[in-house]
mmCIF file of C-alpha atoms and ligand atoms in Angstrom:
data_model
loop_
_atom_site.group_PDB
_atom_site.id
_atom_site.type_symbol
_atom_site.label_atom_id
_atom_site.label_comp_id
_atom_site.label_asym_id
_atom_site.label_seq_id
_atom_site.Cartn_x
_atom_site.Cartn_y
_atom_site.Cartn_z
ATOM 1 C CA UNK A 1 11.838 -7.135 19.530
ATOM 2 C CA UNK A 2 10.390 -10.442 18.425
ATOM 3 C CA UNK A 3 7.488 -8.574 16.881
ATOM 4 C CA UNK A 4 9.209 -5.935 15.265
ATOM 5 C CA UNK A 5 11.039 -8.244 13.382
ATOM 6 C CA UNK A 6 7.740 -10.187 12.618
ATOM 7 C CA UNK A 7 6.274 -6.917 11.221
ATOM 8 C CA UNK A 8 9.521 -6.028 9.216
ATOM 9 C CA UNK A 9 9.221 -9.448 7.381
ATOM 10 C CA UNK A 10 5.593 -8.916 7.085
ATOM 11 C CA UNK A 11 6.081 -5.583 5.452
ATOM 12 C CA UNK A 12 9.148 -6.468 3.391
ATOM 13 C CA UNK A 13 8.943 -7.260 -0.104
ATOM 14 C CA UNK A 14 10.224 -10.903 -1.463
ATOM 15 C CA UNK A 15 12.914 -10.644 -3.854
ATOM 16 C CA UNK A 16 11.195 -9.361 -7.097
ATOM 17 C CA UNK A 17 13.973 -9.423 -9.642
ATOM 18 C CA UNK A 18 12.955 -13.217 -10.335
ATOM 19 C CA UNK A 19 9.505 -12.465 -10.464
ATOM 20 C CA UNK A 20 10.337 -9.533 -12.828
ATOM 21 C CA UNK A 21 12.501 -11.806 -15.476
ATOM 22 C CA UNK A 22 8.915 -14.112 -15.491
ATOM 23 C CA UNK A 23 7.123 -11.820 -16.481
ATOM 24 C CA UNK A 24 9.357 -10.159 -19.052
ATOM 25 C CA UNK A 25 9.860 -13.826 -20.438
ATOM 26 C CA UNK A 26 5.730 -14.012 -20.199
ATOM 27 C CA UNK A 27 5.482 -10.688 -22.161
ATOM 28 C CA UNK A 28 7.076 -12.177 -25.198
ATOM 29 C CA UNK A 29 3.779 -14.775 -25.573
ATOM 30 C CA UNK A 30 1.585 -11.668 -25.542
ATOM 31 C CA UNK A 31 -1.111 -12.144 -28.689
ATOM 32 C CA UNK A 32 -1.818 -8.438 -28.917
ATOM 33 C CA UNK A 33 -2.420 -7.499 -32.520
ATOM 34 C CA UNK A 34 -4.508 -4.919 -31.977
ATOM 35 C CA UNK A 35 -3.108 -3.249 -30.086
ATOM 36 C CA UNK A 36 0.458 -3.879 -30.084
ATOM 37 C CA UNK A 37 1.299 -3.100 -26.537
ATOM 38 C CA UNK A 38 2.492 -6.696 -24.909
ATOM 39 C CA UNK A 39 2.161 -7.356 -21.308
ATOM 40 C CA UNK A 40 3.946 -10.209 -19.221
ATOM 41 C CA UNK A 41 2.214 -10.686 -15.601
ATOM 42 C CA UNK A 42 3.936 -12.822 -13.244
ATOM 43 C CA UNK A 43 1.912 -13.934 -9.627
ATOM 44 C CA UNK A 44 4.041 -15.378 -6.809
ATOM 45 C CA UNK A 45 2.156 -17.868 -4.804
ATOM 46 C CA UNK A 46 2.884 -18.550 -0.751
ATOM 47 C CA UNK A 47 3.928 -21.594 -1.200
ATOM 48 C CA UNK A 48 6.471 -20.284 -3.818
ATOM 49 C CA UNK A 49 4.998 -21.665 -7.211
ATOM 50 C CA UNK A 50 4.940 -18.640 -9.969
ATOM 51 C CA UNK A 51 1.890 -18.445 -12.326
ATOM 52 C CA UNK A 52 2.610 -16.262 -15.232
ATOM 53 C CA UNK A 53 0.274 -14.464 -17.951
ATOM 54 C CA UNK A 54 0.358 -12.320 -20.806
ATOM 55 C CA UNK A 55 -2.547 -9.971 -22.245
ATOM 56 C CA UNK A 56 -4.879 -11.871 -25.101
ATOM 57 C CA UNK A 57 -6.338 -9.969 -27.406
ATOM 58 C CA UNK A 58 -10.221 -10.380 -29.213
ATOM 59 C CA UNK A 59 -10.870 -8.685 -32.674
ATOM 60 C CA UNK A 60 -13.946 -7.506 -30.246
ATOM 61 C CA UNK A 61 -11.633 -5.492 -28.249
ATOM 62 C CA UNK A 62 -13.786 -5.728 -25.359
ATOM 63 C CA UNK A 63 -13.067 -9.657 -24.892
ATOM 64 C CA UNK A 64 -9.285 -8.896 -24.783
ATOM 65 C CA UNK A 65 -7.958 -10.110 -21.232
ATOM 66 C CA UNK A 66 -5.046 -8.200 -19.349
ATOM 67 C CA UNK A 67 -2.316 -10.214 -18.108
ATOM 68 C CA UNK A 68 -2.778 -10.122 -14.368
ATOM 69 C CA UNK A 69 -6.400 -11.144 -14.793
ATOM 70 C CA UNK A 70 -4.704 -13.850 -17.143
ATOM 71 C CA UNK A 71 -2.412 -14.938 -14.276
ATOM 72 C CA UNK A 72 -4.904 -14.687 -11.219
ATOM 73 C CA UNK A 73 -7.320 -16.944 -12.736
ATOM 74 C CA UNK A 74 -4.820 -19.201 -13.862
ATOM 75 C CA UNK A 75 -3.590 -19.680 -10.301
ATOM 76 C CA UNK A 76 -6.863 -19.816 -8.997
ATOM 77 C CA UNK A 77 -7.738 -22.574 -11.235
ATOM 78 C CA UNK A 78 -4.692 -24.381 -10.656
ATOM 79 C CA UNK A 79 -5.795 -24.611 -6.837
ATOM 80 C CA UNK A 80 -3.692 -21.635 -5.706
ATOM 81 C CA UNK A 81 -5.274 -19.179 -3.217
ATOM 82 C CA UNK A 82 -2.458 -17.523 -1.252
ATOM 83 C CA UNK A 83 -0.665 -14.531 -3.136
ATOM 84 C CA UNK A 84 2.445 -12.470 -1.942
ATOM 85 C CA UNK A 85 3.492 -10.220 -5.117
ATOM 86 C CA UNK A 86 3.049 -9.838 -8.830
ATOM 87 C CA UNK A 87 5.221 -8.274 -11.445
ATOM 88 C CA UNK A 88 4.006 -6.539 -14.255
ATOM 89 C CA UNK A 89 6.176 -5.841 -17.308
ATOM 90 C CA UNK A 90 5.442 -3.554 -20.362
ATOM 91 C CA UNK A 91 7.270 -1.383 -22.677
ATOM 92 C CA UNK A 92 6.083 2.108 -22.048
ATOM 93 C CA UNK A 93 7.243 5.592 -21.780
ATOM 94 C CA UNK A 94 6.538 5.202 -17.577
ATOM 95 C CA UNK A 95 6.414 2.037 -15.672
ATOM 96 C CA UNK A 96 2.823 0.663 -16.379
ATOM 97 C CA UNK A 97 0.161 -0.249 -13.820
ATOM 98 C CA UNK A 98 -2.577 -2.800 -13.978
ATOM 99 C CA UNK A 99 -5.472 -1.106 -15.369
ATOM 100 C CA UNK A 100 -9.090 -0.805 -13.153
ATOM 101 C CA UNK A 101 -10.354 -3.773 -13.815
ATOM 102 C CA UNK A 102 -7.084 -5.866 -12.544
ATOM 103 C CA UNK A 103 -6.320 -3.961 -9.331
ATOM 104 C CA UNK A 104 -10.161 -4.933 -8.369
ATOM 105 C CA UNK A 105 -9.732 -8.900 -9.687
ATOM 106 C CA UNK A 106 -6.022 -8.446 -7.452
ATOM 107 C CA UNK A 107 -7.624 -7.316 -4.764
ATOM 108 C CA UNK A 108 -10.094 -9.763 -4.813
ATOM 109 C CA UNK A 109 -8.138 -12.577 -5.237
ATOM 110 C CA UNK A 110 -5.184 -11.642 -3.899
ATOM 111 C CA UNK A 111 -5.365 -9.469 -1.168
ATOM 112 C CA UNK A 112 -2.955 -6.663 -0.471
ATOM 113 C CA UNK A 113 -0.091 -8.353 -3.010
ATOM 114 C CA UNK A 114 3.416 -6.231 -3.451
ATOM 115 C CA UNK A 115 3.475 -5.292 -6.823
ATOM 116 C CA UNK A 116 6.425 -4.440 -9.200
ATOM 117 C CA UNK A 117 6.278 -2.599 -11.925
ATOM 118 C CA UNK A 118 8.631 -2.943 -14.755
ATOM 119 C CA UNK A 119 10.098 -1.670 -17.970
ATOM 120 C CA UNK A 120 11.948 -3.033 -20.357
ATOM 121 C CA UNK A 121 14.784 -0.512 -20.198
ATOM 122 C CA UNK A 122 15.175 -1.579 -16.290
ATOM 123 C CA UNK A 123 13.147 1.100 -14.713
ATOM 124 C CA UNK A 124 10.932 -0.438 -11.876
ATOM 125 C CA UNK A 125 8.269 0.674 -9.033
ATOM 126 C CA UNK A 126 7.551 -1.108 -5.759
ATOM 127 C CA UNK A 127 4.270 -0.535 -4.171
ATOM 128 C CA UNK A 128 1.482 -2.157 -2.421
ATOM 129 C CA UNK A 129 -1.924 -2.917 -3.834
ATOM 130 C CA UNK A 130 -3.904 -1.167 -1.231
ATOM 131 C CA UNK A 131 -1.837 2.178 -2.668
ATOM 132 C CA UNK A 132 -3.155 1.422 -6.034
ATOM 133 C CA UNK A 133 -6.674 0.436 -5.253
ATOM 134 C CA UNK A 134 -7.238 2.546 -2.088
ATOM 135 C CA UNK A 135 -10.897 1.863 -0.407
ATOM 136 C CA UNK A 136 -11.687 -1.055 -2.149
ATOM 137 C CA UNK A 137 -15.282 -2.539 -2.432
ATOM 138 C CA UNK A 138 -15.024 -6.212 -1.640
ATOM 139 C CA UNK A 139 -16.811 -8.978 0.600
ATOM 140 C CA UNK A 140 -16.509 -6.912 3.682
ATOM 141 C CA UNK A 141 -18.690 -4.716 1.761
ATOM 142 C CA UNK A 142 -21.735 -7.262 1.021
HETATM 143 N N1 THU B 1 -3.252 -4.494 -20.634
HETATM 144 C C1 THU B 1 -2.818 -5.439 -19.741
HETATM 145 O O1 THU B 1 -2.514 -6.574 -20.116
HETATM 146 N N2 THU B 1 -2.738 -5.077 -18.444
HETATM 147 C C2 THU B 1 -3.089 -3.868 -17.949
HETATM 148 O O2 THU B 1 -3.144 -3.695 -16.746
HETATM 149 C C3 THU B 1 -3.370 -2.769 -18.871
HETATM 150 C C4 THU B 1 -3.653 -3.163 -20.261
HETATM 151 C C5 THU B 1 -3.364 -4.868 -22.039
HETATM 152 C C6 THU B 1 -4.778 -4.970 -22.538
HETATM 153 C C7 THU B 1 -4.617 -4.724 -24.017
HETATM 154 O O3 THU B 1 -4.314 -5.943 -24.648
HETATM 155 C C8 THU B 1 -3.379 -3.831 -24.103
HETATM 156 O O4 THU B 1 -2.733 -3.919 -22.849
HETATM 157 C C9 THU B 1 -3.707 -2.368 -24.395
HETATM 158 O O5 THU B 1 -4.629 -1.878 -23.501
#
């Protein structure tokens, strides 16, 4: 009984809808001028603390840096290395996901984190970074 329960909080996911507003707030300091598509990233932390990030754009294109990578390293530098979730907001047609690149930093960095995805219009997808980024290359791999 004890460990059912232990498992049920271990495979429940923390209340998002803060974690969504963040990053919806986040999205608005987007500098995407390229582009035009904003993103707003926000990364909740064990211990509670929420690191946000938007997408920043480079006239090079290739420099431009997606919003979870902009909110990963942010935490990371900030001397945060224990992740539960991240929300990722974008106005798009369907709920967007983190592209490639970000579900490999994620998994990195962050280990299997719940992730919510989020439109503007209120539409929103729960799901687990190991079902985005299924057989990962990582450390274990080395
Ligand atoms: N973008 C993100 O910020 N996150 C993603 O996961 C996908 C793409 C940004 C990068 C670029 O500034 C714009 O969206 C269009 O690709």
């Amino acid at each position: 009984m004890k460990r059912a329960a232990a498992k049920r909080r271990a495979s429940a996911p923390p209340d998002l809808a803060e974690l969504v507003r963040l990053a919806r707030a986040a999205r608005h300091r987007a500098s995407a001028p390229y582009s035009g598509f904003k993103v707003g990233a926000a990364l909740l932390a064990e211990s509670g603390e929420v690191v946000t990030g938007c997408n920043v754009e480079s006239a090079t294109y290739g420099l431009t840096m997606c919003a979870e990578r902009v909110a990963i390293f942010k935490a990371i530098s900030e001397g945060l290395h224990r992740f539960s979730a991240v929300a990722v907001v974008a106005d798009s047609s369907r709920v967007s996901a983190p592209c490639g690149a970000c579900r490999q930093v994620l998994w990195e960095l962050g280990g299997d984190l719940w992730v919510r995805l989020a439109d503007l219009k209120g539409k929103s997808r729960t799901l687990r970074l190991s079902e985005l980024l299924p057989l990962p290359f990582d450390r274990r791999n080395l």
